[in-house]
Amino acid sequence: MPSIQLKTPSANYAIEIASGLIRKLPARLKKLKNGKPFRPFIVTSSEIWGLWGKQVLAAFGKDQPTVLFLPAGEKYKRLRTLESLLEQLAEAGADRDALLIAFGGGVVGDVTGFLATIYMRGITYVQVPTTLLAQVDSSIGGKTGVNLAAGKNLVGSFHHPLAVLADTDLLTTLPASELRAGLQESVKAGIIRDPKLFRYLESNAQAVLRGDAKALTHVVAASVRVKADVVANDEREAGLRMILNYGHTLGHAIEAATGYKQLLHGEAVGWGSIAATRLGLMRGLIGEAEADRIIRLILLYGPLTPIEVKASKLVDLTSNDKKNRSGTLSFILPAKVGRAVIVRDITREELLEAAQWMLEQMRSQTTKPTAKAKKKNRR
Ligand SMILES: NC(=O)c1ccc[n+]([C@@H]2O[C@H](COP(=O)([O-])OP(=O)(O)OC[C@H]3O[C@@H](n4cnc5c(N)ncnc54)[C@H](O)[C@@H]3O)[C@@H](O)[C@H]2O)c1
Ligand SMILES: [Zn+2]
């Protein structure tokens, strides 16, 4: 069973990846608490709990945890949701012995982590990520928080969990579109830091997309290794951790241009990665064959929903991005499969050209079902 240790200046914890982990959850929690008394509080949303709650509660036997709910969806990743959860914790008599268990995707994980930071000035929590994106990305690294009207993740903290327990069985109920979108973060991990993972994703796409347990465990573990390794070397994003933003600068602009409604995050990142690869090619950082290989892999894990937007609008939205410095933009560009570099002087004209090229690729893809229709498409 893959277990990856994440060691940073402020934390040291295991990320376990295996099938059947939720059955062992109570025993794992006891071990993490080292025999100290604790009271488990599961934070989840009813959609996920409806699918998995029974099994989790059965694992706890007679020592049942308290379950707190937040509504599903990015729009509830807000301070008012936190306030309601804080009140519920207090009402339930939670004290400093409370151990929160984030049982859900990235939204539940980010909110629960922040809840654990501020309740009674800090209590412990464990991540049990239930989406692919949460297993390979959001549950790892200690970034927690909520959104403001002005932008995503503008309020938050660094607060690491005691452990991340990623049960790959949970992915069996994930809609196919969510699986594909999450896999774009794994593709990203391969591009920026792990040529072996990249090759594995190339050669085993069918098994991975089918949700084959062995293939998914391999991909999740390799992706986690990349993130854990980067975070261990740069916990507070002073430099290296920025490479995890590969594909995200333009990806965020695409999400903003479409009101965060038309595409899943991973799809926007996929398009953003294609544009970043084009920029790498334009700068002569990467050769044509390598760039082609990268773009082919991104599209292999598609289809990515196309959008109708002007390149200039995307560029304008990118200028609002926090990576902007003195008129030019910082971008993470691929130098070859498995290596990315930070380039700090991308001009508006260069970005416009790359965005235009990316939009042409979108148009040449066949028409895709809407995101809404895809959500119903469970595997
Ligand atoms: N903290 C970080 O470092 C970090 C990194 C990347 C992303 N994020 C955040 O993560 C969030 C996105 O996370 P996400 O993609 O997991 O979205 P999400 O949490 O909204 O989950 C996506 C959907 O899947 C459903 N779902 C969850 N698990 C399921 C399961 N096992 N079976 C069926 N349905 C399930 C959810 O109810 C939801 O409708 C964003 O808010 C983003 O900002 C945080
Ligand atoms: Zn992302």
XYZ file of C-alpha atoms and ligand atoms in Angstrom:
424
model
C 0.000 0.000 0.000
C 1.552 3.326 -0.991
C 2.246 5.617 1.941
C 4.060 8.854 1.263
C 5.564 10.914 4.059
C 5.284 14.673 3.708
C 7.926 16.438 5.772
C 7.962 20.231 5.905
C 9.458 22.660 8.442
C 6.080 22.730 10.210
C 4.623 19.260 9.747
C 5.372 15.606 9.157
C 2.539 13.323 8.145
C 1.595 10.352 6.016
C -0.527 10.313 2.897
C -1.904 6.791 2.554
C -3.393 5.621 -0.712
C -5.305 2.324 -0.775
C -8.560 0.600 -1.434
C -10.696 -0.076 1.667
C -9.175 2.619 3.898
C -12.507 3.930 5.190
C -13.143 0.594 6.878
C -9.983 1.170 8.898
C -10.697 4.824 9.627
C -11.454 4.544 13.388
C -8.308 2.472 13.997
C -6.211 4.939 11.981
C -7.581 7.889 13.949
C -6.748 6.219 17.265
C -3.211 5.600 16.099
C -2.815 9.183 14.900
C -3.946 10.454 18.291
C -1.391 8.232 20.071
C -3.828 6.948 22.664
C -4.947 10.486 23.655
C -8.722 10.916 24.054
C -10.466 12.580 21.135
C -13.931 13.139 19.738
C -14.402 12.625 15.985
C -16.478 15.110 13.963
C -17.022 14.266 10.314
C -17.539 17.261 8.037
C -19.149 16.361 4.713
C -21.974 17.215 2.348
C -25.173 15.232 1.976
C -24.450 14.242 -1.653
C -21.260 12.378 -0.698
C -22.619 11.155 2.621
C -25.619 9.623 0.853
C -23.205 7.475 -1.137
C -20.723 6.513 1.557
C -22.087 7.490 4.968
C -23.460 4.067 5.881
C -20.115 2.374 5.312
C -18.247 4.990 7.301
C -20.649 4.799 10.242
C -20.531 0.989 10.173
C -16.748 1.162 10.540
C -17.094 3.233 13.718
C -19.259 0.624 15.459
C -20.686 1.777 18.792
C -18.455 4.877 19.112
C -20.326 6.879 16.516
C -18.877 10.187 15.304
C -20.850 13.432 15.072
C -21.579 14.344 11.445
C -21.783 17.979 10.317
C -22.948 19.035 6.864
C -22.204 21.819 4.463
C -24.028 22.218 1.162
C -22.123 20.833 -1.855
C -20.532 23.192 -4.340
C -17.960 25.929 -4.731
C -20.539 28.610 -3.989
C -20.727 27.399 -0.392
C -16.979 27.727 0.132
C -17.658 30.981 1.973
C -17.278 32.533 5.413
C -20.979 32.154 6.173
C -20.682 28.372 5.788
C -17.796 28.445 8.259
C -19.813 30.426 10.766
C -22.614 27.896 10.627
C -20.185 24.992 11.092
C -18.439 26.795 13.975
C -21.779 27.275 15.714
C -22.644 23.608 15.155
C -19.317 22.536 16.641
C -19.866 24.706 19.703
C -23.439 23.515 20.107
C -22.290 19.905 19.941
C -19.862 20.674 22.773
C -16.688 20.280 20.729
C -13.594 21.247 22.694
C -9.887 21.071 21.993
C -10.106 17.261 21.895
C -12.246 17.460 18.767
C -10.745 15.820 15.698
C -12.300 16.958 12.427
C -12.483 14.570 9.496
C -12.893 16.241 6.113
C -14.896 13.710 4.116
C -15.374 15.093 0.619
C -13.822 16.830 -2.334
C -11.661 19.931 -2.351
C -14.466 22.200 -1.164
C -15.118 20.131 1.965
C -11.353 19.747 2.504
C -10.552 23.465 2.216
C -13.452 24.499 4.462
C -12.742 21.823 7.082
C -9.042 22.669 7.189
C -9.864 26.320 7.813
C -12.487 25.358 10.386
C -9.803 23.366 12.196
C -7.461 26.380 12.097
C -9.858 28.784 13.762
C -12.035 26.696 16.069
C -10.670 27.321 19.572
C -7.539 28.759 17.906
C -6.684 25.494 16.271
C -7.659 21.849 16.544
C -6.503 18.770 14.640
C -8.026 17.365 11.479
C -7.627 14.520 9.017
C -8.292 14.600 5.286
C -10.318 11.805 3.691
C -10.492 13.077 0.097
C -13.298 11.657 -2.021
C -12.611 13.173 -5.465
C -9.618 12.488 -7.645
C -8.681 16.166 -7.540
C -8.763 16.142 -3.750
C -6.723 12.915 -3.577
C -3.952 14.113 -5.876
C -3.966 17.802 -5.054
C -6.154 19.734 -2.635
C -5.860 17.476 0.428
C -2.074 17.741 0.400
C 0.042 20.671 1.451
C -1.904 22.380 4.204
C -3.529 25.200 2.244
C -7.012 25.823 3.582
C -9.548 28.563 3.031
C -12.660 30.023 1.492
C -13.584 32.401 -1.329
C -14.595 36.059 -1.267
C -16.759 37.821 -3.847
C -13.521 39.414 -5.093
C -11.828 36.092 -5.815
C -11.130 32.477 -4.950
C -9.227 31.386 -1.851
C -8.621 34.937 -0.641
C -9.087 34.017 3.015
C -7.320 31.079 4.560
C -4.409 29.590 6.412
C -1.641 27.053 6.275
C -2.748 24.233 8.559
C -1.646 20.689 7.813
C -3.803 17.660 8.607
C -2.594 14.849 10.896
C -2.809 12.563 7.877
C -4.383 12.155 4.474
C -6.230 8.877 3.977
C -7.078 8.487 0.299
C -9.374 5.509 -0.260
C -9.436 4.817 -3.987
C -12.756 2.909 -3.636
C -14.418 6.294 -3.116
C -13.598 7.185 -6.702
C -15.957 4.488 -8.017
C -18.995 6.751 -7.495
C -17.367 9.831 -8.991
C -18.965 11.082 -12.233
C -16.719 10.292 -15.229
C -16.348 13.998 -15.994
C -14.994 14.680 -12.481
C -12.528 11.820 -12.853
C -11.243 13.109 -16.185
C -10.999 16.679 -14.921
C -9.083 15.582 -11.824
C -6.719 13.556 -13.969
C -5.572 16.788 -15.622
C -3.803 17.566 -12.324
C -2.016 14.210 -12.620
C -1.105 14.997 -16.217
C 0.233 18.307 -14.904
C 2.297 16.491 -12.263
C 3.820 14.342 -14.992
C 4.614 17.322 -17.195
C 6.292 19.414 -14.515
C 8.200 16.798 -12.561
C 7.692 13.131 -13.334
C 8.449 11.746 -16.804
C 7.678 8.210 -15.575
C 4.182 9.221 -14.488
C 3.754 10.959 -17.837
C 4.698 7.769 -19.672
C 2.417 5.694 -17.460
C -0.479 8.020 -18.269
C 0.338 7.705 -21.970
C 0.458 3.911 -21.963
C -2.379 3.129 -19.566
C -5.007 5.727 -20.460
C -7.741 3.148 -21.042
C -7.311 1.463 -17.674
C -7.010 4.780 -15.852
C -10.102 6.267 -17.501
C -12.060 3.070 -16.893
C -11.304 3.542 -13.202
C -9.226 0.384 -12.904
C -8.264 0.227 -9.209
C -4.622 -0.721 -9.730
C -4.041 1.909 -12.401
C -5.755 4.628 -10.383
C -3.796 3.774 -7.250
C -0.586 4.024 -9.263
C -1.537 7.400 -10.735
C -2.789 8.848 -7.440
C 0.365 7.734 -5.603
C 2.712 9.115 -8.255
C 0.828 12.431 -8.391
C 0.884 12.701 -4.602
C 4.633 12.071 -4.629
C 5.127 15.019 -6.975
C 3.025 17.369 -4.871
C 4.521 16.180 -1.574
C 8.040 16.556 -2.919
C 7.409 20.095 -4.172
C 5.659 21.165 -0.952
C 8.414 19.638 1.188
C 10.925 21.831 -0.621
C 8.843 25.007 -0.563
C 6.020 24.896 1.982
C 5.040 28.583 1.704
C 5.292 28.983 -2.055
C 8.415 31.145 -2.057
C 9.580 29.638 -5.344
C 9.424 25.998 -6.382
C 5.801 25.457 -5.262
C 4.817 27.907 -8.007
C 5.423 25.164 -10.583
C 2.245 23.474 -9.338
C 0.455 26.411 -10.964
C 1.383 25.091 -14.396
C -1.623 25.617 -16.671
C -3.411 27.551 -13.931
C -2.753 31.173 -14.924
C -4.740 30.929 -18.130
C -6.890 28.203 -16.569
C -8.117 30.657 -13.932
C -8.805 33.246 -16.644
C -10.902 30.684 -18.535
C -12.842 29.853 -15.375
C -13.430 33.551 -14.638
C -14.451 34.278 -18.261
C -17.150 31.603 -18.023
C -18.390 32.551 -14.559
C -16.938 29.321 -13.058
C -19.911 27.479 -14.525
C -19.152 25.946 -17.907
C -16.010 23.962 -17.216
C -14.708 21.903 -14.367
C -11.469 23.267 -12.884
C -9.374 20.473 -14.373
C -10.741 21.153 -17.849
C -9.752 24.814 -17.590
C -6.312 23.714 -16.387
C -6.083 21.378 -19.390
C -6.655 24.287 -21.785
C -4.301 26.477 -19.770
C -1.622 23.780 -19.984
C -2.027 23.634 -23.747
C -1.486 27.398 -23.979
C 1.522 27.217 -21.641
C 3.031 24.490 -23.796
C 2.550 26.687 -26.843
C 4.303 29.536 -25.034
C 7.181 27.185 -24.233
C 7.426 26.319 -27.901
C 7.272 29.985 -28.964
C 10.093 30.772 -26.528
C 12.179 27.902 -27.878
C 12.251 26.330 -24.414
C 10.822 23.051 -25.611
C 11.090 21.176 -28.903
C 8.166 20.536 -31.216
C 8.047 16.772 -30.639
C 7.960 17.140 -26.832
C 5.329 19.885 -27.035
C 3.176 17.669 -29.267
C 3.496 14.813 -26.829
C 2.310 17.022 -23.968
C -0.677 18.396 -25.857
C -1.639 14.920 -27.048
C -1.664 13.597 -23.488
C -3.797 16.494 -22.231
C -6.349 15.848 -24.979
C -6.203 12.090 -24.413
C -7.635 12.743 -20.933
C -10.292 15.011 -22.422
C -12.643 15.762 -24.001
C -12.250 19.254 -22.623
C -15.332 21.466 -22.863
C -14.755 24.235 -25.428
C -15.809 27.803 -24.697
C -16.665 30.884 -26.750
C -14.420 33.706 -25.640
C -12.062 36.273 -27.152
C -8.343 35.769 -26.619
C -8.023 39.407 -25.542
C -10.558 38.859 -22.753
C -8.544 35.929 -21.427
C -5.396 38.026 -21.520
C -7.129 40.877 -19.654
C -8.334 38.460 -17.010
C -4.833 37.020 -16.704
C -3.477 40.459 -15.878
C -5.576 40.385 -12.707
C -3.838 37.206 -11.697
C -1.626 37.430 -8.640
C 1.391 36.226 -10.600
C 1.538 39.543 -12.458
C 4.735 41.548 -11.895
C 5.511 44.971 -13.357
C 3.580 44.743 -16.611
C 4.861 41.349 -17.723
C 3.532 38.023 -16.525
C 5.117 35.098 -14.761
C 4.380 31.766 -16.352
C 5.311 28.177 -15.657
C 6.453 26.715 -18.953
C 7.552 23.208 -19.860
C 11.212 22.722 -20.772
C 10.667 19.027 -21.551
C 8.445 16.228 -20.325
C 9.104 16.155 -16.579
C 10.639 19.608 -16.187
C 9.040 23.044 -15.880
C 10.628 26.452 -15.462
C 9.368 29.817 -14.223
C 9.540 32.536 -16.879
C 8.884 36.013 -15.526
C 8.779 38.214 -18.596
C 5.945 36.962 -20.785
C 4.488 39.916 -22.669
C 0.853 40.597 -23.458
C 1.515 39.985 -27.160
C 3.056 36.582 -26.564
C 0.183 35.551 -24.328
C -2.354 36.775 -26.863
C -0.739 34.657 -29.557
C -0.706 31.540 -27.371
C -4.305 32.096 -26.246
C -5.410 32.525 -29.843
C -3.704 29.279 -30.808
C -5.352 27.476 -27.899
C -8.794 28.774 -28.948
C -8.178 27.413 -32.438
C -7.470 23.983 -30.924
C -10.764 24.254 -29.041
C -12.658 24.939 -32.243
C -11.091 21.981 -33.994
C -12.383 19.609 -31.295
C -15.830 18.098 -31.871
C -18.849 19.462 -29.982
C -19.009 18.299 -26.381
C -21.968 17.698 -24.088
C -22.597 20.511 -21.628
C -21.055 20.253 -18.184
C -24.533 19.759 -16.727
C -25.353 16.808 -18.950
C -21.992 15.271 -18.133
C -22.617 15.410 -14.381
C -25.360 12.831 -14.730
C -23.021 10.578 -16.609
C -21.942 8.404 -13.659
C -19.716 5.455 -14.243
N -6.044 23.489 -0.791
C -5.436 23.302 -1.930
O -4.214 23.219 -2.009
C -6.265 23.173 -3.183
C -5.680 22.732 -4.368
C -6.483 22.561 -5.489
C -7.843 22.830 -5.411
N -8.375 23.267 -4.252
C -9.822 23.552 -4.136
O -10.533 22.341 -4.354
C -11.856 22.671 -4.776
C -12.255 21.721 -5.892
O -12.288 20.414 -5.407
P -13.092 19.245 -6.158
O -12.743 19.248 -7.581
O -12.892 18.019 -5.367
O -14.600 19.764 -6.110
P -15.800 19.531 -5.087
O -15.336 19.412 -3.699
O -16.803 20.588 -5.385
O -16.381 18.116 -5.546
C -16.883 17.968 -6.842
C -18.248 17.273 -6.862
O -18.076 15.879 -6.620
C -18.976 15.432 -5.618
N -18.333 14.288 -4.978
C -17.303 14.313 -4.103
N -16.885 13.072 -3.856
C -17.681 12.227 -4.539
C -17.722 10.822 -4.692
N -16.825 10.020 -4.090
N -18.678 10.307 -5.496
C -19.554 11.112 -6.148
N -19.543 12.445 -6.061
C -18.599 13.007 -5.262
C -19.183 16.636 -4.749
O -20.362 16.576 -4.001
C -19.215 17.757 -5.789
O -20.488 17.856 -6.353
C -11.815 24.127 -5.200
O -12.504 24.889 -4.233
C -10.347 24.471 -5.187
O -10.088 25.827 -4.852
C -7.615 23.441 -3.134
Zn -5.713 22.955 -9.963
